[in-house]
XYZ file of C-alpha atoms in Angstrom:
438
model
C 18.419 -6.360 -26.644
C 15.094 -4.897 -28.402
C 12.850 -7.666 -29.570
C 10.718 -8.478 -32.491
C 8.306 -9.685 -30.994
C 4.627 -7.881 -32.116
C 3.013 -6.286 -29.469
C 0.070 -8.162 -29.331
C 2.577 -11.191 -29.021
C 3.110 -9.522 -25.304
C 2.659 -9.585 -21.973
C 0.858 -7.333 -20.133
C 1.010 -5.679 -16.628
C -1.512 -8.965 -14.541
C 0.461 -11.829 -16.899
C 3.219 -10.443 -15.276
C 2.678 -9.514 -11.752
C 0.696 -13.500 -12.294
C 4.928 -14.257 -13.838
C 6.197 -12.994 -10.531
C 3.154 -14.325 -8.146
C 3.025 -17.721 -9.522
C 7.109 -18.068 -9.266
C 7.331 -16.768 -5.711
C 4.101 -18.936 -4.592
C 5.285 -22.306 -5.488
C 3.981 -25.590 -3.935
C 6.470 -25.116 -1.201
C 4.360 -22.331 0.970
C 2.127 -24.683 1.846
C 4.576 -26.098 3.737
C 6.166 -23.170 5.549
C 3.755 -22.754 8.359
C 5.200 -25.920 10.000
C 8.478 -25.317 9.256
C 8.618 -22.142 10.780
C 6.781 -22.724 13.995
C 8.919 -24.525 15.914
C 10.664 -21.707 16.882
C 8.229 -19.991 18.127
C 5.418 -17.070 16.754
C 9.055 -15.121 16.871
C 9.340 -16.346 13.144
C 6.095 -13.769 11.931
C 8.981 -10.892 12.806
C 11.279 -13.166 10.431
C 8.735 -12.880 7.735
C 8.460 -9.624 8.761
C 12.367 -8.941 7.948
C 12.627 -10.987 5.037
C 9.537 -9.269 3.557
C 11.633 -5.731 4.355
C 14.805 -7.854 3.223
C 12.967 -8.680 0.204
C 11.152 -4.840 -0.629
C 15.016 -3.887 -1.034
C 15.833 -6.102 -4.122
C 12.141 -5.575 -5.526
C 13.137 -1.867 -5.135
C 16.522 -2.002 -7.251
C 15.405 -4.989 -9.810
C 12.361 -2.212 -10.538
C 14.377 0.700 -10.971
C 17.190 -1.658 -13.090
C 14.060 -2.488 -15.909
C 13.637 2.283 -15.721
C 17.597 1.697 -16.493
C 17.844 -1.203 -19.065
C 14.058 -1.253 -20.480
C 13.541 -3.787 -22.671
C 16.822 -5.462 -22.149
C 15.251 -9.013 -21.907
C 18.046 -11.946 -19.414
C 17.045 -10.306 -15.398
C 20.167 -10.433 -13.678
C 22.080 -11.424 -16.403
C 21.533 -8.787 -18.361
C 21.999 -6.341 -15.384
C 25.598 -8.088 -14.406
C 26.933 -8.289 -17.877
C 25.432 -5.142 -18.533
C 27.031 -3.207 -15.082
C 30.484 -5.704 -14.716
C 30.961 -7.267 -18.613
C 30.743 -10.372 -20.160
C 32.165 -12.484 -17.448
C 30.157 -11.992 -14.186
C 27.046 -12.019 -16.837
C 27.945 -15.190 -17.760
C 28.574 -16.541 -14.010
C 25.378 -15.176 -12.825
C 23.229 -16.571 -15.871
C 25.489 -20.102 -15.588
C 24.541 -20.492 -11.675
C 20.373 -19.659 -11.918
C 19.777 -21.965 -15.473
C 20.941 -24.980 -13.132
C 19.310 -23.574 -9.814
C 16.510 -23.509 -12.128
C 16.847 -26.438 -13.424
C 17.202 -28.293 -10.652
C 14.309 -26.074 -8.569
C 11.755 -26.987 -11.808
C 12.540 -30.433 -10.342
C 11.428 -29.955 -6.969
C 8.297 -28.374 -8.050
C 7.147 -31.041 -10.204
C 8.062 -33.974 -7.418
C 5.795 -31.751 -5.198
C 3.281 -31.756 -7.932
C 3.185 -35.259 -8.250
C 3.274 -35.589 -3.703
C -0.436 -33.285 -4.565
C -1.258 -35.225 -6.425
C -1.342 -38.477 -4.269
C -4.484 -37.144 -2.723
C -6.409 -37.249 -5.435
C -4.137 -40.807 -6.587
C -3.515 -43.377 -3.612
C -1.025 -45.430 -5.988
C 1.021 -42.493 -6.655
C 2.926 -42.532 -3.780
C 3.597 -46.315 -3.866
C 4.627 -46.787 -7.647
C 7.683 -44.828 -7.924
C 6.980 -45.410 -11.578
C 3.896 -43.770 -12.059
C 5.471 -40.800 -10.496
C 8.250 -40.733 -12.424
C 5.169 -40.550 -15.782
C 3.396 -38.141 -14.408
C 6.206 -35.929 -13.743
C 7.330 -36.569 -17.129
C 4.133 -35.855 -18.327
C 3.379 -32.441 -16.321
C 7.541 -31.386 -17.397
C 6.395 -31.936 -21.226
C 3.104 -30.369 -21.431
C 4.040 -27.205 -20.049
C 6.958 -27.591 -22.649
C 4.993 -27.298 -25.692
C 2.450 -25.341 -23.863
C 5.424 -22.474 -23.834
C 6.643 -23.716 -26.881
C 2.641 -22.019 -28.424
C 4.199 -18.445 -27.498
C 4.574 -16.719 -24.179
C 1.078 -15.673 -24.487
C 0.027 -18.442 -24.330
C 1.776 -19.500 -21.194
C 1.308 -16.405 -19.409
C -2.453 -16.700 -19.961
C -1.529 -19.915 -18.432
C -0.014 -18.782 -15.608
C -2.732 -15.912 -14.821
C -5.336 -18.470 -14.906
C -3.453 -21.025 -11.779
C -2.504 -17.961 -10.005
C -5.036 -16.783 -9.687
C -6.737 -20.042 -8.921
C -4.026 -20.908 -6.818
C -4.135 -17.890 -4.254
C -7.601 -18.597 -3.515
C -7.378 -21.593 -1.540
C -4.633 -19.301 0.253
C -6.120 -16.236 0.792
C -9.542 -18.110 2.085
C -7.610 -20.084 5.160
C -5.345 -16.272 5.497
C -8.248 -14.450 5.979
C -10.971 -16.368 7.308
C -8.072 -17.885 9.195
C -8.448 -14.354 11.393
C -11.805 -15.416 12.622
C -10.524 -18.983 13.844
C -7.511 -17.140 15.778
C -6.634 -18.479 19.708
C -4.224 -15.634 21.082
C -2.680 -18.488 23.595
C -2.030 -20.481 20.414
C 1.165 -17.888 19.304
C 2.410 -18.977 23.117
C 5.389 -19.295 23.436
C 6.527 -15.859 21.946
C 10.577 -18.374 20.983
C 10.268 -21.383 21.198
C 13.836 -22.189 19.662
C 16.346 -22.660 22.777
C 18.245 -19.840 21.366
C 18.369 -16.111 21.328
C 16.122 -14.484 20.428
C 18.517 -12.748 17.443
C 19.892 -16.147 16.362
C 15.697 -16.952 16.570
C 15.185 -14.307 13.884
C 17.847 -14.848 11.878
C 16.557 -18.133 11.412
C 13.644 -17.898 10.826
C 15.026 -15.037 8.314
C 16.804 -17.425 6.166
C 13.947 -20.047 5.904
C 11.373 -17.274 4.405
C 13.998 -15.432 1.894
C 13.128 -18.590 0.215
C 9.551 -18.378 -0.308
C 11.105 -15.057 -1.898
C 13.209 -16.474 -5.084
C 11.447 -15.364 -8.001
C 10.939 -11.371 -7.528
C 13.488 -10.947 -10.517
C 10.247 -13.163 -13.381
C 8.933 -10.190 -14.441
C 12.753 -8.915 -15.114
C 13.787 -11.610 -17.320
C 10.595 -11.556 -20.347
C 11.191 -7.970 -20.778
C 11.575 -7.880 -24.343
C 8.496 -9.279 -24.585
C 6.898 -7.153 -22.071
C 4.720 -4.291 -23.155
C 5.851 -0.602 -21.974
C 8.560 -3.304 -20.261
C 9.969 0.195 -18.774
C 7.181 0.810 -16.932
C 4.808 -2.806 -16.885
C 8.236 -4.450 -15.201
C 8.830 -2.023 -12.299
C 5.162 -2.197 -11.298
C 4.490 -5.629 -11.974
C 7.476 -6.826 -9.424
C 6.767 -4.594 -6.898
C 2.659 -5.021 -6.697
C 3.940 -8.498 -6.837
C 5.867 -9.018 -3.946
C 3.017 -6.962 -2.198
C 0.468 -9.506 -3.075
C 2.396 -12.381 -2.683
C 4.067 -10.883 0.893
C 0.193 -10.273 2.294
C -0.301 -14.106 1.223
C 2.626 -15.501 3.785
C 1.969 -12.993 7.036
C -1.555 -13.423 6.940
C -1.130 -17.060 6.348
C 1.349 -17.769 8.757
C -0.628 -15.437 11.460
C -3.898 -17.344 10.798
C -2.365 -21.173 10.376
C -0.672 -20.757 14.127
C -3.511 -19.081 15.247
C -6.090 -21.944 14.893
C -3.290 -25.082 15.432
C -1.374 -25.055 18.772
C 2.597 -24.138 17.743
C 2.949 -28.195 19.095
C 0.743 -29.604 16.563
C 1.406 -27.596 13.615
C 5.534 -27.996 14.161
C 4.885 -31.423 13.534
C 2.398 -31.532 10.539
C 2.158 -32.229 6.990
C -0.090 -30.363 5.903
C -1.362 -27.366 8.090
C -2.917 -25.403 5.395
C -5.281 -28.681 5.171
C -5.397 -28.532 8.610
C -6.445 -25.654 9.552
C -9.193 -25.536 6.776
C -10.164 -28.984 8.266
C -11.114 -27.103 11.113
C -12.660 -24.043 9.532
C -14.263 -26.144 6.860
C -14.396 -29.790 8.406
C -12.586 -32.681 6.841
C -14.258 -33.072 3.378
C -12.109 -29.322 2.561
C -8.942 -30.934 2.853
C -9.328 -32.237 -0.862
C -9.267 -28.405 -2.002
C -6.491 -27.684 -0.155
C -5.079 -30.427 -1.662
C -6.115 -29.142 -5.419
C -4.260 -25.518 -4.494
C -1.231 -27.449 -3.843
C -1.404 -29.491 -7.113
C -2.237 -26.411 -8.732
C 0.168 -24.207 -7.229
C 2.769 -26.752 -8.113
C 1.834 -26.824 -11.854
C 1.657 -22.261 -12.255
C 5.177 -22.554 -11.130
C 6.615 -25.159 -12.706
C 5.133 -23.088 -16.075
C 6.370 -19.904 -15.429
C 9.923 -21.147 -14.783
C 9.405 -23.676 -17.420
C 9.443 -19.395 -19.081
C 12.269 -18.180 -16.970
C 14.530 -21.200 -18.041
C 14.120 -20.365 -21.695
C 14.200 -16.827 -21.486
C 17.892 -17.016 -19.764
C 20.215 -19.117 -22.121
C 17.990 -17.320 -25.478
C 19.437 -14.019 -23.637
C 23.452 -15.164 -22.734
C 23.001 -17.136 -26.835
C 21.980 -14.226 -28.164
C 25.073 -12.265 -26.786
C 27.210 -14.932 -27.633
C 28.056 -16.482 -24.546
C 26.357 -19.709 -25.096
C 25.861 -22.309 -27.779
C 23.716 -20.642 -30.477
C 21.117 -23.957 -30.642
C 20.394 -22.110 -27.071
C 18.350 -18.954 -29.437
C 16.983 -20.855 -31.867
C 13.555 -19.300 -32.756
C 10.501 -21.019 -33.493
C 7.732 -18.537 -35.382
C 6.132 -17.635 -32.449
C 9.454 -16.067 -30.783
C 9.835 -18.930 -28.761
C 13.515 -19.831 -28.164
C 11.352 -23.859 -28.729
C 14.868 -25.447 -28.784
C 16.464 -24.397 -25.306
C 13.579 -25.143 -23.339
C 13.677 -29.138 -25.268
C 16.869 -29.217 -23.813
C 16.520 -27.660 -20.531
C 13.159 -29.902 -20.065
C 15.440 -33.245 -20.772
C 17.684 -31.341 -18.279
C 14.960 -31.499 -15.662
C 13.460 -34.561 -16.494
C 16.651 -36.889 -15.517
C 16.789 -34.880 -11.944
C 13.128 -35.331 -11.058
C 14.097 -39.150 -12.065
C 16.904 -38.650 -9.201
C 14.315 -38.773 -6.763
C 12.610 -41.873 -7.474
C 16.074 -44.267 -7.769
C 17.199 -44.525 -4.372
C 20.711 -44.766 -5.294
C 20.599 -40.811 -6.850
C 18.298 -39.175 -3.883
C 21.706 -37.784 -1.703
C 22.709 -36.811 -5.428
C 19.990 -34.997 -5.997
C 18.875 -33.220 -2.717
C 22.320 -31.974 -3.185
C 21.551 -30.226 -6.383
C 19.069 -28.626 -4.460
C 21.489 -27.535 -1.890
C 23.333 -25.681 -3.927
C 20.087 -24.269 -5.729
C 20.230 -21.943 -3.224
C 23.967 -20.778 -2.870
C 22.979 -20.096 -6.916
C 20.133 -18.245 -6.940
C 21.519 -15.369 -4.836
C 24.868 -14.847 -5.575
C 22.575 -13.756 -9.095
C 20.968 -11.707 -6.816
C 24.485 -10.259 -5.415
C 25.888 -9.108 -8.371
C 22.888 -7.666 -9.090
C 22.750 -5.257 -6.799
C 26.535 -4.028 -6.979
C 25.294 -4.124 -10.673
C 23.028 -1.670 -9.495
C 25.116 1.488 -9.280
C 27.827 1.009 -12.182
C 24.892 1.288 -14.395
C 24.276 4.897 -12.749
C 27.103 5.592 -13.186
C 27.813 4.667 -16.557
C 24.715 6.211 -17.073
C 25.830 9.664 -15.183
C 22.599 9.269 -13.892
C 23.596 11.609 -10.611
C 20.282 12.649 -9.040
C 19.228 10.776 -6.655
C 22.230 8.644 -5.269
C 22.795 8.872 -1.900
C 19.217 6.925 -1.723
C 20.667 4.607 -4.743
C 23.650 3.609 -2.964
C 21.621 3.319 0.660
C 19.132 0.872 -1.402
C 21.760 -1.362 -3.054
C 23.227 -1.411 0.515
C 20.315 -2.791 1.983
C 20.063 -5.037 -0.912
C 23.332 -6.305 -1.005
C 23.302 -7.168 2.453
C 20.206 -9.046 2.028
C 21.166 -11.139 -0.226
C 24.989 -11.520 1.675
C 22.696 -12.234 4.681
C 20.978 -15.397 2.449
C 23.568 -16.800 1.676
C 25.530 -17.217 4.958
C 22.532 -18.292 5.884
C 22.658 -21.191 3.421
C 25.314 -22.522 5.715
C 29.640 -23.330 5.359
C 29.567 -26.612 3.554
C 26.613 -25.538 0.797
C 28.948 -22.115 -0.308
C 32.365 -24.404 0.219
C 30.506 -26.064 -3.052
C 28.688 -23.489 -4.340
C 31.357 -21.754 -4.986
C 33.256 -24.909 -6.952
C 29.871 -24.931 -9.337
C 30.004 -21.503 -9.967
C 34.667 -22.322 -10.904
C 33.099 -25.375 -13.529
C 31.435 -23.049 -15.224
C 35.021 -20.811 -16.281
C 36.462 -23.794 -18.924
C 32.611 -23.500 -20.907
C 33.157 -19.784 -20.434
C 37.058 -20.678 -21.637
C 35.518 -23.420 -24.835
C 32.204 -20.419 -25.803
C 34.740 -17.898 -26.295
C 37.727 -19.652 -27.682
C 35.976 -21.009 -30.368
C 33.687 -17.454 -31.139
C 36.797 -16.133 -32.138
C 37.742 -19.065 -34.586
C 34.448 -18.193 -36.105
C 35.008 -14.916 -36.943
């Protein structure tokens, strides 16, 4: 649905690109070298294969943004166009809850990063919750000021958070010791099994690649900008991921790296001294703050899109004078606040972790259906040029998504399916309500 937002109040190329980079590179990337190190330097191949698969996703999202310009909703809009209302609703349902859970986790990582400067946050659940709530509601308020305001903040935080990453990624190349890359395969399994495991881990670092497509109606020259921002954002994030992993693995011995809770800070200390740990911690906090800002923006866009299509309660489509779905954002932030508080309530920690596990599945299902929708949308528009290439691209991207779902584990897939099914009564209720209104 085309937007009525004035051109001056729309996102440009760099703010759209920062939305992709900022949402992909959250605080979790600072821990990835440690998570991957237990497999050995073979994990670098996991990054390469994951990046290749993410490129297929990026190309499909890029092409879809050209086929359906000025249409907001990203995976939801594309799936609905390809498969109809029901499939579109399921994608939106999965994606909406997944982002809520992810925002809670990002908030927790922000509070954790701030403990380097405010140690009391590490021992007081009350202080941690209040700090997390402050971040959530401050960014919610900022996002209600207009998409350009939140876009500018996203650009600023993206620049600030990639600076320490780039310093370590590029500067660390001069501190590398080749013997630190041994053993190559430390997993105790076959090469193929180790690569499969590391690809699954790395895949989740590329979630957010669709971010520029979701607010497409609020992007200037969306048919060109969204495509460029998606590919450019992926390229920059991939460069940071790969160079950062190579540098840290080359600086810190694998056995030590696998046990490190602060790999980037450890590398910075070796390169620049003990005081550098603080600016790395600041970088982690900024990364979390920026990612939370970007995902709050995205979280408001999805329910607005489906509400405008009468597939969700109309209240989620209510906008303020700046064309921001403020009511939906407030409801979303209430959900995020509850999920975040769960982590600091001992009896609910397991439930919170369970929700996070489900969010993995509920992100890749929308990806899977979006990839399948690509060919259907092309057929509906009677586009015959480049058909073989389009089919090959869709098949490769679909296989990559399927790989991600399989990697999430059987239990996650089982409960994820039940979670999706729980959305069916909601869909039935909304359709019946709309029929009654008509």
